[in-house]
Coordinates of C-alpha atoms in Angstrom, one line a residue:
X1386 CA -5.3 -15.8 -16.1
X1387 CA -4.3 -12.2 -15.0
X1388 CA -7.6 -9.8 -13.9
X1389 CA -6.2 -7.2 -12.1
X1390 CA -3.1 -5.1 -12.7
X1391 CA -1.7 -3.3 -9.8
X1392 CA 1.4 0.0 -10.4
X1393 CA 4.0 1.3 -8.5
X1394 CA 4.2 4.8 -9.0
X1395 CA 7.6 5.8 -9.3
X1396 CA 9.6 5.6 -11.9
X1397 CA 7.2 3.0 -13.0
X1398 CA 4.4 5.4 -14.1
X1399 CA 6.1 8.9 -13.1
X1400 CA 9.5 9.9 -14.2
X1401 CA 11.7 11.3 -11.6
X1402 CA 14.5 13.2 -13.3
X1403 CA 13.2 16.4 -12.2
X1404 CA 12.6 15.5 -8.9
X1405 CA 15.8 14.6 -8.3
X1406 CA 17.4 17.5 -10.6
X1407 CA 15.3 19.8 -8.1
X1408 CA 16.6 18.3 -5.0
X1409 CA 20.5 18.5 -6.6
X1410 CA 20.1 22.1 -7.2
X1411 CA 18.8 22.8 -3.5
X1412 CA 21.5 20.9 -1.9
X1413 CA 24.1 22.5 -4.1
X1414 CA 25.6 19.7 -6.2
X1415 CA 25.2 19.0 -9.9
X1416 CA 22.3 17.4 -10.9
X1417 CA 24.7 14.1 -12.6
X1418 CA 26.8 14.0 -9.1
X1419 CA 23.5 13.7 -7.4
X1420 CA 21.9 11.3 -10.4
X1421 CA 25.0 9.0 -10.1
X1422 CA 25.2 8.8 -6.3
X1423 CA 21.1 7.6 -6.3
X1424 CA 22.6 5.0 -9.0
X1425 CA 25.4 4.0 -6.4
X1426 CA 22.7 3.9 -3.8
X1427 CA 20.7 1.2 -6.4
X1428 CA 24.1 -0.9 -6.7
X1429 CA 24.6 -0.9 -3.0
X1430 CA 20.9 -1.9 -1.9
X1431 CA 20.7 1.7 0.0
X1432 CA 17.6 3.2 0.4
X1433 CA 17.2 6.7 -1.1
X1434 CA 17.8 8.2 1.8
X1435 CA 21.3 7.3 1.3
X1436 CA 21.9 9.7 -1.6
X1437 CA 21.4 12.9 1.0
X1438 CA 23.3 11.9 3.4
X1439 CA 26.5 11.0 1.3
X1440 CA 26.0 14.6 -0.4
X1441 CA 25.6 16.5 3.0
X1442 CA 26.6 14.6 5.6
X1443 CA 23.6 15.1 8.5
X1444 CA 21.0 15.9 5.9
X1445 CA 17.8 16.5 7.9
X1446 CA 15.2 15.5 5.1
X1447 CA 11.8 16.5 6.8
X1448 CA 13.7 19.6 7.9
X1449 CA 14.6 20.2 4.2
X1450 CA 11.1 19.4 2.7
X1451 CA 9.5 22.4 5.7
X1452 CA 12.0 25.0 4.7
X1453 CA 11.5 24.3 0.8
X1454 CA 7.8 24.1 1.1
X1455 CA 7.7 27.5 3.2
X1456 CA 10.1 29.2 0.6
X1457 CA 7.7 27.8 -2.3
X1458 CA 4.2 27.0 -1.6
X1459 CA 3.1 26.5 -5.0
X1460 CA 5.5 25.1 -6.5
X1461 CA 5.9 21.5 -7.3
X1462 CA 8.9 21.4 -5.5
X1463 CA 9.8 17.6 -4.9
X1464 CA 6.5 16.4 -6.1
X1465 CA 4.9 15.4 -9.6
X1466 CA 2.3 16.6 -12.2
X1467 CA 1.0 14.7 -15.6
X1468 CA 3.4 16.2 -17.0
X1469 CA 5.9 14.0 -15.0
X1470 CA 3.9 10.9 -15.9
X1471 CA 6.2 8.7 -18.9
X1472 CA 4.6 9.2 -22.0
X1473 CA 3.2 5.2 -22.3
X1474 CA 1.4 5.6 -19.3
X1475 CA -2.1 6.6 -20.4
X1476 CA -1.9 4.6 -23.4
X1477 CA -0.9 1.1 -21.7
X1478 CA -3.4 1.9 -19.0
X1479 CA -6.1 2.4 -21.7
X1480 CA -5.5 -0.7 -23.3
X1481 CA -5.2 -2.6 -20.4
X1482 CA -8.8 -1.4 -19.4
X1483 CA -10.1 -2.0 -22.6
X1484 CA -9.0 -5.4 -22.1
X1485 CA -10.8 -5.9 -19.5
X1486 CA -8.9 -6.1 -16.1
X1487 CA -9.2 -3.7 -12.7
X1488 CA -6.0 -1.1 -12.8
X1489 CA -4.9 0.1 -9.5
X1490 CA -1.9 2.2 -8.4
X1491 CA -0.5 1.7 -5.4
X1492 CA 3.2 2.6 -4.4
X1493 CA 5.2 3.7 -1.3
X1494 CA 4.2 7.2 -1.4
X1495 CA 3.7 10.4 0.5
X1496 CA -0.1 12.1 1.2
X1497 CA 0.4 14.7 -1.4
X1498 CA 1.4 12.0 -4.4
X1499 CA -1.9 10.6 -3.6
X1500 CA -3.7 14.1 -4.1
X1501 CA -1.5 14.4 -7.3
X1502 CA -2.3 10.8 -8.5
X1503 CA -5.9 11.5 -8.4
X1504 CA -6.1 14.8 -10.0
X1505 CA -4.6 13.2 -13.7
X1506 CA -7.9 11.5 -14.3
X1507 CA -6.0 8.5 -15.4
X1508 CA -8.4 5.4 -16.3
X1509 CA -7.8 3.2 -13.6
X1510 CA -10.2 2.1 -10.6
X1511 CA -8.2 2.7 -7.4
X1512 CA -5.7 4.5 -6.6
X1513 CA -4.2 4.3 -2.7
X1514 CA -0.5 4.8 -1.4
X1515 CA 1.4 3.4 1.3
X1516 CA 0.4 6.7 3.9
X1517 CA -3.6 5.8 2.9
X1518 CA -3.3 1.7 3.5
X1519 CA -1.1 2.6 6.7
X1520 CA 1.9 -0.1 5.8
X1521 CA 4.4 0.4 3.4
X1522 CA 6.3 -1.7 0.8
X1523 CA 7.7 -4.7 1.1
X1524 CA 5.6 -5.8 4.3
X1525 CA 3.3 -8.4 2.9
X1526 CA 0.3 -6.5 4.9
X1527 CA 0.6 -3.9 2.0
X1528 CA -0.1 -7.0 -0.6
X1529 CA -2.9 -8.5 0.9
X1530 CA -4.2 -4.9 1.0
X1531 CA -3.6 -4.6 -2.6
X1532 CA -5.3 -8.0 -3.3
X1533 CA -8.1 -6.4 -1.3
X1534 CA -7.9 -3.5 -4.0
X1535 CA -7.5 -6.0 -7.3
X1536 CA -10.7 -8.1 -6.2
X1537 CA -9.0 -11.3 -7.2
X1538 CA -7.4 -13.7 -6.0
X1539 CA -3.4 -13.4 -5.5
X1540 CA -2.9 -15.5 -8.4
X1541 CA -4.5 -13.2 -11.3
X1542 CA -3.2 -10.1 -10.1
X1543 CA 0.2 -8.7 -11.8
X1544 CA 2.1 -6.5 -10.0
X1545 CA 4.2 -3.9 -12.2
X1546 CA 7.1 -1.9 -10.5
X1547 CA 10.9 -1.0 -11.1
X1548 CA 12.5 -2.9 -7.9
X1549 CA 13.1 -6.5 -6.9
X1550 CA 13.2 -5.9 -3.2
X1551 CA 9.9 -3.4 -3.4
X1552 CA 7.8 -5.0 -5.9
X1553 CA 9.1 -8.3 -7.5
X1554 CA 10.3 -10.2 -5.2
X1555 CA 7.2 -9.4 -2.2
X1556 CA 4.6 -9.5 -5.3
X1557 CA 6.5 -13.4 -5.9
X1558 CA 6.1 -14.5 -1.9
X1559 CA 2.0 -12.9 -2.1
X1560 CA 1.3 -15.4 -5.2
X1561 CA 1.3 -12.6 -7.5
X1562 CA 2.4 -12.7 -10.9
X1563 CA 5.4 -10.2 -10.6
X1564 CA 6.6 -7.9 -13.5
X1565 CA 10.0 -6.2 -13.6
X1566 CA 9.9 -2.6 -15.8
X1567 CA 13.5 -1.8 -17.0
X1568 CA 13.6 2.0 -16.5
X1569 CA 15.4 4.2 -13.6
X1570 CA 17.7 3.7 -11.6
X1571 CA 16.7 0.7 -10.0
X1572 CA 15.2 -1.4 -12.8
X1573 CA 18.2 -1.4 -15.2
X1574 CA 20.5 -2.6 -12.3
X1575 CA 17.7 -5.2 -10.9
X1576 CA 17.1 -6.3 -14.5
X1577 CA 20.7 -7.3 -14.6
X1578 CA 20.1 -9.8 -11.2
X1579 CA 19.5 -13.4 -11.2
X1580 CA 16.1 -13.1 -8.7
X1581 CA 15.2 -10.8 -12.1
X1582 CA 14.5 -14.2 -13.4
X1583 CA 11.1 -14.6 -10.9
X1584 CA 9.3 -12.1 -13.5
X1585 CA 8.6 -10.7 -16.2
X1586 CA 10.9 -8.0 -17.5
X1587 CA 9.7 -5.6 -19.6
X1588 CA 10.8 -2.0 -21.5
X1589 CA 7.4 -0.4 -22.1
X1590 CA 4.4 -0.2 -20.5
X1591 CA 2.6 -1.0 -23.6
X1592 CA 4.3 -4.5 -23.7
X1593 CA 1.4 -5.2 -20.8
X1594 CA -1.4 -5.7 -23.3
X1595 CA 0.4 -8.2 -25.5
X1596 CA 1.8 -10.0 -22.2
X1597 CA -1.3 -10.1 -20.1
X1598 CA -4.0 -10.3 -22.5
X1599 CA -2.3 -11.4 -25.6
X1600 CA -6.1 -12.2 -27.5
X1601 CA -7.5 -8.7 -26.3
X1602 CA -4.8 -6.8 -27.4
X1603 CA -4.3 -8.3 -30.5
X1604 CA -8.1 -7.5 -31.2
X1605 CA -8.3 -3.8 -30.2
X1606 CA -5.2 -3.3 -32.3
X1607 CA -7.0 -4.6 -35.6
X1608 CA -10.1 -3.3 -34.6
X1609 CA -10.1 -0.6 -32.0
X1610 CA -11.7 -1.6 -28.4
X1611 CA -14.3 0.2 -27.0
X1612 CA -13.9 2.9 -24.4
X1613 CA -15.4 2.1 -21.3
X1614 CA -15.7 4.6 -18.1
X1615 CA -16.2 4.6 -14.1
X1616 CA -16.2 1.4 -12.4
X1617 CA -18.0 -1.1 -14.3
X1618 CA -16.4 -4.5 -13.9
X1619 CA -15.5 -6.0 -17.5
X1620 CA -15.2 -9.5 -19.1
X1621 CA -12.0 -10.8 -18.1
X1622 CA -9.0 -11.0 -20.1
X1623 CA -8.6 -14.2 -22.6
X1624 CA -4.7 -15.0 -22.7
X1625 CA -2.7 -15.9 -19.9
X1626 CA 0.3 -14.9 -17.6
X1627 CA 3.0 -17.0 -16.0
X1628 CA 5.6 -16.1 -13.0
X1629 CA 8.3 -17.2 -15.1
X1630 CA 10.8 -15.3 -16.9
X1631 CA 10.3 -12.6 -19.7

């Protein structure tokens, strides 16, 4: 029985296309050259990273992010807004609430998309990063910090992202109850991989209800679920989730 459901943040809740079509534009190349070399860079097991150094060769990033955040200081730049959030988000996360289990985001993410996270009012109960919790992605610290999060045990927590070496496969090794979603980059090519096969891949959000709390979701749909608010703990969900394949 899942409780708890735990997010990545991007491409998993926010959609990065204008991120990275920002970041193309500064360092002077199209914004598909720059799109298809971060898709090269999710073939190849690269790290991000990877995509500004093949473009311009001795790319200093932090030295990038200073001069773009002096020349725009209220701008958005290379972070995110709800306008950036995909548009299943608040509806899945909603449902999933009404349902009855603890939502928390919590990604490999920066100070500022913590302060962005927080400001969308989004109906979760916690929402931390990787700079908060001091450890990032995939070091199992940052899972048992999450369970920590969840309150539940390892087993009754789901953990949603778009990457097998990020989310699914550390999620697996923690005893969590992994879920692959098939958007960016990354989760079309790690959909296509056998060790896809340790979770449960999805192409919505708003398949989460009907996979995590099959019973619940099928009631609110035929008769509406109640809203709840803050941080009241709810009934638990009634159907069921296994590790196994979608």
């Amino acid at each position: 029985m899942v409780r708890a459901v735990v997010f990545d943040v991007g491409e998993t809740l926010v959609e990065e296309t204008r991120i990275w079509t920002g970041w193309a534009r500064r360092l002077g190349v199209p914004p598909l050259t720059f799109h298809g070399v971060l898709g090269g860079c999710a073939a190849l097991d690269l790290p991000h990273s990877a995509a500004f150094e093949i473009v311009r060769p001795g790319c200093d990033l932090e030295a990038e992010e200073a001069a773009w955040a002096a020349e725009d200081p209220d701008g958005l730049r290379n972070g995110f807004d709800a306008d950036d959030l995909y548009p299943d988000v608040v509806p899945a996360l909603t449902a999933l609430r009404d349902a009855g289990l603890r939502l928390v985001i919590a990604g490999n993410q920066p100070p500022r998309a913590l302060t962005a996270l927080r400001a969308m009012d989004l109906p979760v109960h916690e929402i931390r990063n990787s700079a908060e919790l001091g450890v990032e992605k995939p070091d199992p610290a940052f899972f048992a910090a999450v369970a920590t999060l969840a309150q539940a045990p390892a087993h009754e927590i789901a953990y949603v992202g778009d990457r097998l070496d990020n989310d699914v496969l550390p999620s697996a090794a923690a005893g969590m109850v992994p879920v692959l979603i098939r958007r960016g980059p990354w989760g079309y090519l790690h959909a296509r991989r056998p060790e896809a096969a340790r979770a449960h891949v999805i192409d919505s959000l708003l398949d989460l209800p009907g996979l995590l709390a099959p019973d619940d979701a099928q009631n609110a749909s035929a008769q509406g679920a109640p809203e709840r608010h803050g941080d009241e703990r709810t009934r638990p969900p009634t159907g069921t989730a296994d590790a196994g394949a979608a």
